[in-house]
Amino acid sequence: MDLHLPCEDSSVNDVVPIWNPSVVANAERQRLQGKDGSKVTTVVANPCQGPDRPLEVSYTDTMVIGNGSFGVVYQAKLCDTGEMVAIKKVLQDKRFKNRELQIMKRLDHCNIVKLKFFFYSSGDKKDEVYLNLVLEYIPDTVYKVARHYSKLRQTIPINYIKLYMYQLFRSLAYIHSLGICHRDIKPQNLLLNPETGVLKLCDFGSAKTLIKGEPNVSYICSRYYRAPELIFGAIDYTTKIDVWSAGCVLAELMLGQPIFPGDSGVDQLVEIIKVLGTPTREQIREMNPNYTEFKFPQIKSHPWSKASFIKVFRMRTPAEAVELVSVLLEYTPSLRVSPLQACAHAFFDELRDPLHRLPNGRSLPPLFNFTQLELSAAGSLKSALIPKHLKDSVGSGNEASAASGGPSTPENINPDSPSHPSSSTTSRQPSNEIV
């Protein structure tokens, strides 16, 4: 097999070039001793929303909970409230404005991790500056939960898969309505509260506001979840790469293992072809018009039918689940369903049942508290998205206030939710850098 794929280059600095002469006006940190002898760190931080007035924030009980090429993530406790937070610390280039921060300041959604504060700190080396994002702390991830079941040689119960995937699609619908592409959807970036069943999308370190005609790097997204157009080297892709990744996550949760494992771009493509068949020339042109190598193995795909989906999925996998995967994992990006179309899919009908509960007996978290921004993109899908019992209770024209299947209380009704904070308008400077 002779496949020629673009080189994988992950060396691109994914930040927004903009002149910023000083980002460390409040970099100094004071270390004090708490009453119980614990170390307390006090910083001058900026709030994510509201008036841009720096304020002192003190935290303690700091410990490392994650690290990687991006930096380090700490868990800490706010001294004033006792609330647990996660602090993501990343090295900052003073010549650039951090794209992750600019995007996080725009976001306000129940299925997206909330940025509370941010501050800058100095490093050990001269002129070394770190950006610290203070985020709400959520204890689990879909990845950890899936691993737990895998060790038991089980898959996550289908009710939980429905709940988690529905909330993922809601988060994608929201960020895509703002023109933002996450570019790294995977189980590790899906935070979970195991008690309430609430899922929140995190890690916007690879996210970008996509602008038509503006090139983007193709080597983005974790390999098992990379859309085929990225493997073919496309630089003018759309938010549909997130939809493909979400389809991979759904398939993985049902299978108990990644659907397209691969150690390289070629391996990845072979795994995709095994399931979807060899892409046609037209499909390849739709993925990347500039790709000219057409030497592919001719492999027949598994037909997505009730009679033969056992070749990919387990015998008892619901037909609606397989059908949803089939419209998410399309070669042609434009043929993949939108996140809101996915939310309206029959696979999630059970969540719209007012009597449905979590397997632990608890009520479902708010699932239908759509903001006007979300519904403005829904069009004719509104009637399918909001359950009949909620439409009847809130009346015509108030669909945005429909919330969970539980009682209509102030906590789960959201008629006046802001679409996003006023800080969503950020300045952009022209750049020759492709990110």
Tab-separated table of C-alpha atoms in Angstrom:
chain	number	residue	atom	x	y	z
A	1	MET	CA	0.000	0.000	0.000
A	2	ASP	CA	1.470	3.339	-1.047
A	3	LEU	CA	-0.088	6.177	0.902
A	4	HIS	CA	1.415	9.655	0.817
A	5	LEU	CA	0.114	11.791	3.636
A	6	PRO	CA	1.252	15.246	4.760
A	7	CYS	CA	4.047	15.413	7.310
A	8	GLU	CA	2.909	15.620	10.908
A	9	ASP	CA	4.273	18.814	12.404
A	10	SER	CA	3.190	19.757	15.896
A	11	SER	CA	5.715	22.560	16.329
A	12	VAL	CA	3.369	25.427	15.470
A	13	ASN	CA	2.882	27.920	18.303
A	14	ASP	CA	-0.902	28.073	18.680
A	15	VAL	CA	-1.346	31.609	19.968
A	16	VAL	CA	-2.734	34.833	18.570
A	17	PRO	CA	0.001	37.306	17.625
A	18	ILE	CA	-0.764	40.703	19.122
A	19	TRP	CA	1.395	43.449	20.581
A	20	ASN	CA	1.284	43.374	24.349
A	21	PRO	CA	4.279	45.065	26.013
A	22	SER	CA	3.552	43.917	29.571
A	23	VAL	CA	1.486	40.980	30.723
A	24	VAL	CA	3.027	40.654	34.168
A	25	ALA	CA	1.922	43.798	35.948
A	26	ASN	CA	0.753	41.651	38.856
A	27	ALA	CA	3.117	38.707	38.660
A	28	GLU	CA	4.408	38.747	42.246
A	29	ARG	CA	2.945	36.170	44.599
A	30	GLN	CA	3.089	36.204	48.384
A	31	ARG	CA	3.429	32.949	50.288
A	32	LEU	CA	2.026	32.998	53.814
A	33	GLN	CA	1.281	30.416	56.481
A	34	GLY	CA	-2.344	29.549	57.201
A	35	LYS	CA	-3.710	29.110	60.722
A	36	ASP	CA	-3.253	25.361	60.424
A	37	GLY	CA	0.313	25.720	59.201
A	38	SER	CA	-0.591	25.133	55.548
A	39	LYS	CA	0.956	27.220	52.809
A	40	VAL	CA	-1.307	29.972	51.485
A	41	THR	CA	-0.693	31.672	48.152
A	42	THR	CA	-2.160	35.123	47.553
A	43	VAL	CA	-2.244	36.538	44.034
A	44	VAL	CA	-3.698	39.557	42.294
A	45	ALA	CA	-6.072	38.037	39.746
A	46	ASN	CA	-8.453	39.259	37.088
A	47	PRO	CA	-12.067	38.024	37.076
A	48	CYS	CA	-13.262	36.287	33.933
A	49	GLN	CA	-16.556	38.181	33.806
A	50	GLY	CA	-17.949	41.421	35.148
A	51	PRO	CA	-15.893	44.565	35.829
A	52	ASP	CA	-12.239	44.161	34.907
A	53	ARG	CA	-11.022	45.002	38.394
A	54	PRO	CA	-8.073	43.037	39.792
A	55	LEU	CA	-8.737	41.402	43.151
A	56	GLU	CA	-6.761	39.412	45.679
A	57	VAL	CA	-7.335	35.670	45.598
A	58	SER	CA	-5.857	33.334	48.216
A	59	TYR	CA	-5.644	29.575	47.862
A	60	THR	CA	-4.096	26.637	49.693
A	61	ASP	CA	-3.797	22.822	49.644
A	62	THR	CA	-2.120	22.921	46.227
A	63	MET	CA	-1.196	19.657	44.529
A	64	VAL	CA	-0.357	18.601	40.970
A	65	ILE	CA	-3.145	16.642	39.240
A	66	GLY	CA	-1.925	16.753	35.634
A	67	ASN	CA	0.924	17.820	33.386
A	68	GLY	CA	1.967	17.746	29.773
A	69	SER	CA	3.660	19.731	27.030
A	70	PHE	CA	1.196	22.580	27.719
A	71	GLY	CA	2.279	22.977	31.359
A	72	VAL	CA	0.917	21.842	34.729
A	73	VAL	CA	-2.551	21.582	36.292
A	74	TYR	CA	-2.947	21.990	40.053
A	75	GLN	CA	-5.828	21.363	42.390
A	76	ALA	CA	-6.254	24.005	45.097
A	77	LYS	CA	-8.771	25.301	47.641
A	78	LEU	CA	-9.914	28.921	47.720
A	79	CYS	CA	-9.426	30.273	51.230
A	80	ASP	CA	-12.474	32.568	51.227
A	81	THR	CA	-15.078	30.012	50.175
A	82	GLY	CA	-13.422	26.610	50.610
A	83	GLU	CA	-14.271	25.873	46.976
A	84	MET	CA	-11.966	23.519	45.088
A	85	VAL	CA	-10.498	24.862	41.851
A	86	ALA	CA	-8.145	23.681	39.124
A	87	ILE	CA	-5.269	25.989	38.155
A	88	LYS	CA	-3.821	25.466	34.688
A	89	LYS	CA	-0.339	26.993	34.472
A	90	VAL	CA	1.132	27.530	31.000
A	91	LEU	CA	4.280	29.275	29.819
A	92	GLN	CA	3.392	32.607	28.243
A	93	ASP	CA	5.207	34.323	25.395
A	94	LYS	CA	5.043	38.037	26.236
A	95	ARG	CA	4.816	38.894	22.524
A	96	PHE	CA	1.489	37.109	22.213
A	97	LYS	CA	-1.965	37.135	23.688
A	98	ASN	CA	-2.918	33.613	24.737
A	99	ARG	CA	-5.699	32.272	22.525
A	100	GLU	CA	-7.035	29.897	25.186
A	101	LEU	CA	-7.605	32.797	27.586
A	102	GLN	CA	-9.322	34.923	24.944
A	103	ILE	CA	-11.680	32.063	24.064
A	104	MET	CA	-12.398	31.062	27.661
A	105	LYS	CA	-13.402	34.639	28.490
A	106	ARG	CA	-16.110	34.394	25.820
A	107	LEU	CA	-17.679	31.178	27.037
A	108	ASP	CA	-20.629	30.863	29.405
A	109	HIS	CA	-22.467	27.548	29.156
A	110	CYS	CA	-23.621	24.845	31.551
A	111	ASN	CA	-21.657	22.176	29.667
A	112	ILE	CA	-18.356	24.050	29.460
A	113	VAL	CA	-15.880	24.330	32.324
A	114	LYS	CA	-16.019	27.805	33.835
A	115	LEU	CA	-13.028	30.145	34.003
A	116	LYS	CA	-13.196	32.005	37.325
A	117	PHE	CA	-10.008	34.093	37.388
A	118	PHE	CA	-6.674	34.366	35.668
A	119	PHE	CA	-3.334	35.767	36.769
A	120	TYR	CA	0.277	35.886	35.671
A	121	SER	CA	3.271	34.673	37.653
A	122	SER	CA	7.009	34.794	37.161
A	123	GLY	CA	9.127	31.709	36.535
A	124	ASP	CA	12.540	30.613	37.725
A	125	LYS	CA	14.312	32.026	34.680
A	126	LYS	CA	14.698	35.708	33.930
A	127	ASP	CA	11.720	37.191	32.047
A	128	GLU	CA	9.877	33.846	32.262
A	129	VAL	CA	6.137	34.445	32.589
A	130	TYR	CA	3.307	31.981	33.249
A	131	LEU	CA	-0.396	32.392	32.635
A	132	ASN	CA	-2.548	30.764	35.324
A	133	LEU	CA	-6.171	29.912	34.527
A	134	VAL	CA	-8.288	29.345	37.647
A	135	LEU	CA	-11.095	26.977	36.629
A	136	GLU	CA	-13.924	25.221	38.403
A	137	TYR	CA	-12.786	21.834	39.662
A	138	ILE	CA	-14.640	18.742	38.447
A	139	PRO	CA	-13.355	15.418	39.807
A	140	ASP	CA	-13.761	12.903	36.980
A	141	THR	CA	-13.496	12.502	33.218
A	142	VAL	CA	-15.258	10.277	30.711
A	143	TYR	CA	-11.852	8.693	30.116
A	144	LYS	CA	-11.511	7.641	33.776
A	145	VAL	CA	-15.060	6.312	33.908
A	146	ALA	CA	-14.561	4.327	30.686
A	147	ARG	CA	-11.313	2.863	32.054
A	148	HIS	CA	-13.092	1.826	35.242
A	149	TYR	CA	-15.656	-0.156	33.262
A	150	SER	CA	-12.975	-1.527	30.951
A	151	LYS	CA	-11.108	-3.022	33.917
A	152	LEU	CA	-14.350	-4.783	34.815
A	153	ARG	CA	-14.579	-5.974	31.192
A	154	GLN	CA	-17.747	-3.970	30.759
A	155	THR	CA	-18.814	-0.923	28.790
A	156	ILE	CA	-20.433	2.174	30.261
A	157	PRO	CA	-24.202	1.621	30.667
A	158	ILE	CA	-26.055	2.940	27.624
A	159	ASN	CA	-28.083	5.383	29.748
A	160	TYR	CA	-24.886	7.110	30.830
A	161	ILE	CA	-23.543	7.117	27.272
A	162	LYS	CA	-26.695	8.925	26.153
A	163	LEU	CA	-26.418	11.449	28.977
A	164	TYR	CA	-22.732	12.177	28.386
A	165	MET	CA	-22.918	12.395	24.599
A	166	TYR	CA	-26.001	14.622	24.641
A	167	GLN	CA	-24.201	17.132	26.848
A	168	LEU	CA	-21.093	16.972	24.650
A	169	PHE	CA	-23.192	17.819	21.597
A	170	ARG	CA	-24.803	20.707	23.478
A	171	SER	CA	-21.386	22.136	24.309
A	172	LEU	CA	-20.298	21.782	20.675
A	173	ALA	CA	-23.474	23.437	19.407
A	174	TYR	CA	-22.727	26.397	21.663
A	175	ILE	CA	-19.080	26.933	20.738
A	176	HIS	CA	-19.753	26.315	17.038
A	177	SER	CA	-22.458	29.000	17.119
A	178	LEU	CA	-19.666	31.372	18.177
A	179	GLY	CA	-17.446	30.170	15.332
A	180	ILE	CA	-15.119	28.367	17.755
A	181	CYS	CA	-13.701	24.945	16.928
A	182	HIS	CA	-12.349	22.969	19.905
A	183	ARG	CA	-9.943	20.840	17.832
A	184	ASP	CA	-9.199	18.320	20.589
A	185	ILE	CA	-12.384	16.444	21.464
A	186	LYS	CA	-11.514	13.239	23.332
A	187	PRO	CA	-12.659	11.426	26.504
A	188	GLN	CA	-9.856	12.998	28.561
A	189	ASN	CA	-11.289	16.472	27.876
A	190	LEU	CA	-14.814	15.632	29.014
A	191	LEU	CA	-15.116	16.409	32.729
A	192	LEU	CA	-17.749	14.581	34.768
A	193	ASN	CA	-19.459	15.058	38.087
A	194	PRO	CA	-20.282	11.439	38.945
A	195	GLU	CA	-23.015	12.393	41.421
A	196	THR	CA	-25.047	14.742	39.222
A	197	GLY	CA	-24.147	13.328	35.805
A	198	VAL	CA	-23.152	16.788	34.540
A	199	LEU	CA	-20.546	16.803	31.748
A	200	LYS	CA	-18.389	19.821	30.939
A	201	LEU	CA	-16.034	20.280	28.011
A	202	CYS	CA	-12.563	21.474	29.012
A	203	ASP	CA	-9.084	22.241	27.639
A	204	PHE	CA	-9.406	24.943	25.014
A	205	GLY	CA	-5.644	25.031	24.469
A	206	SER	CA	-6.074	23.918	20.840
A	207	ALA	CA	-9.302	25.824	20.177
A	208	LYS	CA	-9.549	28.495	17.517
A	209	THR	CA	-12.132	30.795	15.994
A	210	LEU	CA	-12.257	29.548	12.406
A	211	ILE	CA	-12.537	32.181	9.691
A	212	LYS	CA	-13.345	31.152	6.129
A	213	GLY	CA	-10.330	31.657	3.901
A	214	GLU	CA	-7.893	31.794	6.803
A	215	PRO	CA	-5.572	28.744	6.836
A	216	ASN	CA	-5.226	26.486	9.867
A	217	VAL	CA	-2.745	23.786	10.852
A	218	SER	CA	-3.802	20.283	9.844
A	219	TYR	CA	-1.769	18.521	12.520
A	220	ILE	CA	-4.245	19.167	15.298
A	221	CYS	CA	-6.429	16.940	17.473
A	222	SER	CA	-5.384	13.713	19.219
A	223	ARG	CA	-4.751	10.927	16.716
A	224	TYR	CA	-7.567	8.463	17.452
A	225	TYR	CA	-10.083	11.284	17.077
A	226	ARG	CA	-8.649	13.094	14.039
A	227	ALA	CA	-11.056	13.686	11.178
A	228	PRO	CA	-9.907	12.257	7.812
A	229	GLU	CA	-9.616	15.711	6.233
A	230	LEU	CA	-6.912	16.483	8.809
A	231	ILE	CA	-5.060	13.300	7.895
A	232	PHE	CA	-5.234	14.408	4.250
A	233	GLY	CA	-3.621	17.713	5.218
A	234	ALA	CA	-6.601	20.057	4.846
A	235	ILE	CA	-5.982	23.594	6.113
A	236	ASP	CA	-9.430	25.031	5.374
A	237	TYR	CA	-11.459	22.644	7.515
A	238	THR	CA	-14.600	23.515	9.457
A	239	THR	CA	-16.078	22.840	12.889
A	240	LYS	CA	-17.202	19.486	11.469
A	241	ILE	CA	-13.831	18.085	12.616
A	242	ASP	CA	-15.265	18.284	16.157
A	243	VAL	CA	-18.330	16.356	15.006
A	244	TRP	CA	-16.128	13.548	13.665
A	245	SER	CA	-14.225	13.451	16.961
A	246	ALA	CA	-17.501	13.260	18.886
A	247	GLY	CA	-18.553	10.337	16.680
A	248	CYS	CA	-15.303	8.579	17.571
A	249	VAL	CA	-15.999	9.149	21.276
A	250	LEU	CA	-19.531	7.743	20.961
A	251	ALA	CA	-18.272	4.667	19.116
A	252	GLU	CA	-15.508	4.162	21.690
A	253	LEU	CA	-17.913	4.283	24.626
A	254	MET	CA	-20.085	1.628	22.992
A	255	LEU	CA	-17.164	-0.578	21.940
A	256	GLY	CA	-15.070	-0.199	25.077
A	257	GLN	CA	-12.038	0.730	22.947
A	258	PRO	CA	-11.133	3.304	20.261
A	259	ILE	CA	-12.820	2.614	16.935
A	260	PHE	CA	-9.882	3.948	14.878
A	261	PRO	CA	-6.614	3.171	16.716
A	262	GLY	CA	-3.426	3.957	14.853
A	263	ASP	CA	0.225	4.761	15.490
A	264	SER	CA	0.567	7.095	12.506
A	265	GLY	CA	-1.496	8.963	9.966
A	266	VAL	CA	-1.293	5.989	7.596
A	267	ASP	CA	-2.364	3.536	10.308
A	268	GLN	CA	-5.202	5.833	11.242
A	269	LEU	CA	-6.450	6.059	7.675
A	270	VAL	CA	-6.287	2.294	7.240
A	271	GLU	CA	-8.445	1.815	10.340
A	272	ILE	CA	-10.984	4.316	9.025
A	273	ILE	CA	-11.049	2.629	5.604
A	274	LYS	CA	-11.675	-0.746	7.260
A	275	VAL	CA	-14.948	0.630	8.613
A	276	LEU	CA	-16.057	3.210	6.044
A	277	GLY	CA	-14.498	1.676	2.947
A	278	THR	CA	-12.125	3.381	0.523
A	279	PRO	CA	-13.064	7.034	-0.032
A	280	THR	CA	-14.043	8.002	-3.560
A	281	ARG	CA	-12.123	10.682	-5.437
A	282	GLU	CA	-15.039	13.025	-4.905
A	283	GLN	CA	-14.982	12.402	-1.159
A	284	ILE	CA	-11.245	13.068	-1.081
A	285	ARG	CA	-11.757	16.337	-2.978
A	286	GLU	CA	-14.411	17.313	-0.427
A	287	MET	CA	-11.940	16.649	2.383
A	288	ASN	CA	-8.964	18.368	0.740
A	289	PRO	CA	-9.144	19.722	-2.838
A	290	ASN	CA	-5.337	19.975	-2.932
A	291	TYR	CA	-4.658	16.318	-2.171
A	292	THR	CA	-3.411	14.574	-5.321
A	293	GLU	CA	-2.295	11.081	-4.236
A	294	PHE	CA	-5.059	8.547	-4.849
A	295	LYS	CA	-3.316	5.227	-4.214
A	296	PHE	CA	-5.533	3.552	-1.630
A	297	PRO	CA	-6.275	-0.026	-0.716
A	298	GLN	CA	-9.667	-1.017	-2.069
A	299	ILE	CA	-11.429	-2.187	1.077
A	300	LYS	CA	-15.145	-2.782	1.280
A	301	SER	CA	-16.789	-1.056	4.230
A	302	HIS	CA	-19.084	-2.551	6.825
A	303	PRO	CA	-22.598	-1.536	5.757
A	304	TRP	CA	-24.346	0.454	8.478
A	305	SER	CA	-27.355	-1.847	8.652
A	306	LYS	CA	-29.209	-3.649	11.411
A	307	ALA	CA	-28.141	-6.979	9.966
A	308	SER	CA	-24.408	-6.346	9.847
A	309	PHE	CA	-23.426	-3.703	12.396
A	310	ILE	CA	-22.333	-6.563	14.669
A	311	LYS	CA	-19.134	-6.554	12.576
A	312	VAL	CA	-18.229	-3.260	14.241
A	313	PHE	CA	-20.404	-3.070	17.353
A	314	ARG	CA	-21.658	-5.543	19.903
A	315	MET	CA	-24.795	-7.566	19.229
A	316	ARG	CA	-26.963	-5.609	21.674
A	317	THR	CA	-25.916	-2.127	20.574
A	318	PRO	CA	-29.120	-0.125	19.931
A	319	ALA	CA	-29.840	0.460	16.242
A	320	GLU	CA	-30.356	4.186	16.958
A	321	ALA	CA	-26.824	4.392	18.350
A	322	VAL	CA	-25.306	2.812	15.256
A	323	GLU	CA	-27.369	5.058	12.993
A	324	LEU	CA	-26.162	8.142	14.888
A	325	VAL	CA	-22.534	7.044	14.580
A	326	SER	CA	-23.060	6.558	10.843
A	327	VAL	CA	-24.144	10.179	10.328
A	328	LEU	CA	-21.302	11.504	12.476
A	329	LEU	CA	-18.518	9.498	10.827
A	330	GLU	CA	-19.004	10.615	7.225
A	331	TYR	CA	-16.016	11.186	4.945
A	332	THR	CA	-17.621	14.299	3.456
A	333	PRO	CA	-17.561	16.961	6.201
A	334	SER	CA	-20.703	18.745	4.997
A	335	LEU	CA	-22.708	15.505	5.260
A	336	ARG	CA	-21.970	15.083	8.963
A	337	VAL	CA	-24.894	16.169	11.112
A	338	SER	CA	-24.602	19.322	13.193
A	339	PRO	CA	-24.344	19.050	16.994
A	340	LEU	CA	-27.946	20.237	17.399
A	341	GLN	CA	-29.135	17.694	14.841
A	342	ALA	CA	-27.339	15.083	16.914
A	343	CYS	CA	-29.117	16.307	20.077
A	344	ALA	CA	-32.469	15.897	18.289
A	345	HIS	CA	-31.620	12.336	17.174
A	346	ALA	CA	-33.836	9.438	18.275
A	347	PHE	CA	-30.896	7.971	20.217
A	348	PHE	CA	-31.543	10.624	22.875
A	349	ASP	CA	-35.352	10.313	22.997
A	350	GLU	CA	-35.167	8.531	26.345
A	351	LEU	CA	-33.649	11.660	27.904
A	352	ARG	CA	-36.750	13.593	26.839
A	353	ASP	CA	-39.010	11.280	28.862
A	354	PRO	CA	-40.178	13.205	31.983
A	355	LEU	CA	-40.044	9.998	34.047
A	356	HIS	CA	-36.471	9.110	33.082
A	357	ARG	CA	-33.917	9.037	35.919
A	358	LEU	CA	-30.225	8.362	36.278
A	359	PRO	CA	-29.326	4.736	37.054
A	360	ASN	CA	-28.573	5.864	40.636
A	361	GLY	CA	-32.162	7.099	40.968
A	362	ARG	CA	-31.365	10.803	40.814
A	363	SER	CA	-33.111	13.232	38.493
A	364	LEU	CA	-31.378	14.149	35.259
A	365	PRO	CA	-29.288	17.325	35.270
A	366	PRO	CA	-30.689	20.274	33.270
A	367	LEU	CA	-30.597	19.200	29.625
A	368	PHE	CA	-33.039	21.516	27.876
A	369	ASN	CA	-32.231	24.939	29.356
A	370	PHE	CA	-31.292	26.303	25.937
A	371	THR	CA	-30.274	29.935	25.661
A	372	GLN	CA	-31.641	32.148	22.907
A	373	LEU	CA	-28.226	31.933	21.240
A	374	GLU	CA	-28.488	28.140	21.080
A	375	LEU	CA	-32.067	28.180	19.820
A	376	SER	CA	-31.326	30.840	17.219
A	377	ALA	CA	-29.222	28.233	15.439
A	378	ALA	CA	-31.812	25.483	15.894
A	379	GLY	CA	-34.356	26.610	13.302
A	380	SER	CA	-36.877	23.853	12.655
A	381	LEU	CA	-35.140	21.623	15.214
A	382	LYS	CA	-36.683	23.530	18.134
A	383	SER	CA	-39.737	21.296	18.282
A	384	ALA	CA	-37.580	18.167	18.334
A	385	LEU	CA	-35.110	19.506	20.891
A	386	ILE	CA	-37.557	20.497	23.623
A	387	PRO	CA	-39.745	17.761	25.144
A	388	LYS	CA	-43.485	18.140	24.783
A	389	HIS	CA	-44.117	18.290	28.532
A	390	LEU	CA	-41.759	21.267	28.821
A	391	LYS	CA	-43.221	23.042	25.793
A	392	ASP	CA	-46.661	22.691	27.340
A	393	SER	CA	-45.456	24.046	30.686
A	394	VAL	CA	-43.603	27.100	29.435
A	395	GLY	CA	-45.942	28.089	26.615
A	396	SER	CA	-45.316	29.384	23.148
A	397	GLY	CA	-42.254	31.544	22.557
A	398	ASN	CA	-40.496	30.566	25.798
A	399	GLU	CA	-38.676	27.468	24.655
A	400	ALA	CA	-35.395	28.836	25.954
A	401	SER	CA	-36.641	28.479	29.500
A	402	ALA	CA	-37.315	24.763	29.191
A	403	ALA	CA	-34.956	22.897	31.433
A	404	SER	CA	-34.612	19.428	32.858
A	405	GLY	CA	-37.336	16.858	33.230
A	406	GLY	CA	-37.747	17.825	36.890
A	407	PRO	CA	-39.965	20.533	38.388
A	408	SER	CA	-39.813	24.031	36.932
A	409	THR	CA	-37.776	25.799	39.597
A	410	PRO	CA	-35.614	28.930	39.360
A	411	GLU	CA	-32.543	26.692	39.270
A	412	ASN	CA	-33.497	24.870	36.097
A	413	ILE	CA	-35.350	27.533	34.156
A	414	ASN	CA	-33.248	29.897	32.158
A	415	PRO	CA	-35.358	32.420	30.211
A	416	ASP	CA	-32.858	35.251	30.315
A	417	SER	CA	-29.575	33.438	29.926
A	418	PRO	CA	-26.973	35.632	28.258
A	419	SER	CA	-25.693	34.256	25.003
A	420	HIS	CA	-22.146	35.042	26.104
A	421	PRO	CA	-20.349	37.767	28.061
A	422	SER	CA	-19.776	41.201	26.607
A	423	SER	CA	-16.072	40.400	26.534
A	424	SER	CA	-16.679	38.164	23.521
A	425	THR	CA	-15.490	40.819	21.112
A	426	THR	CA	-11.733	40.559	20.951
A	427	SER	CA	-9.311	42.449	18.771
A	428	ARG	CA	-7.609	40.548	15.996
A	429	GLN	CA	-4.398	41.410	14.242
A	430	PRO	CA	-3.363	40.124	10.819
A	431	SER	CA	-0.776	37.383	10.899
A	432	ASN	CA	1.123	35.184	8.491
A	433	GLU	CA	1.310	32.389	11.047
A	434	ILE	CA	-0.885	29.360	10.399
A	435	VAL	CA	-2.286	27.962	13.638
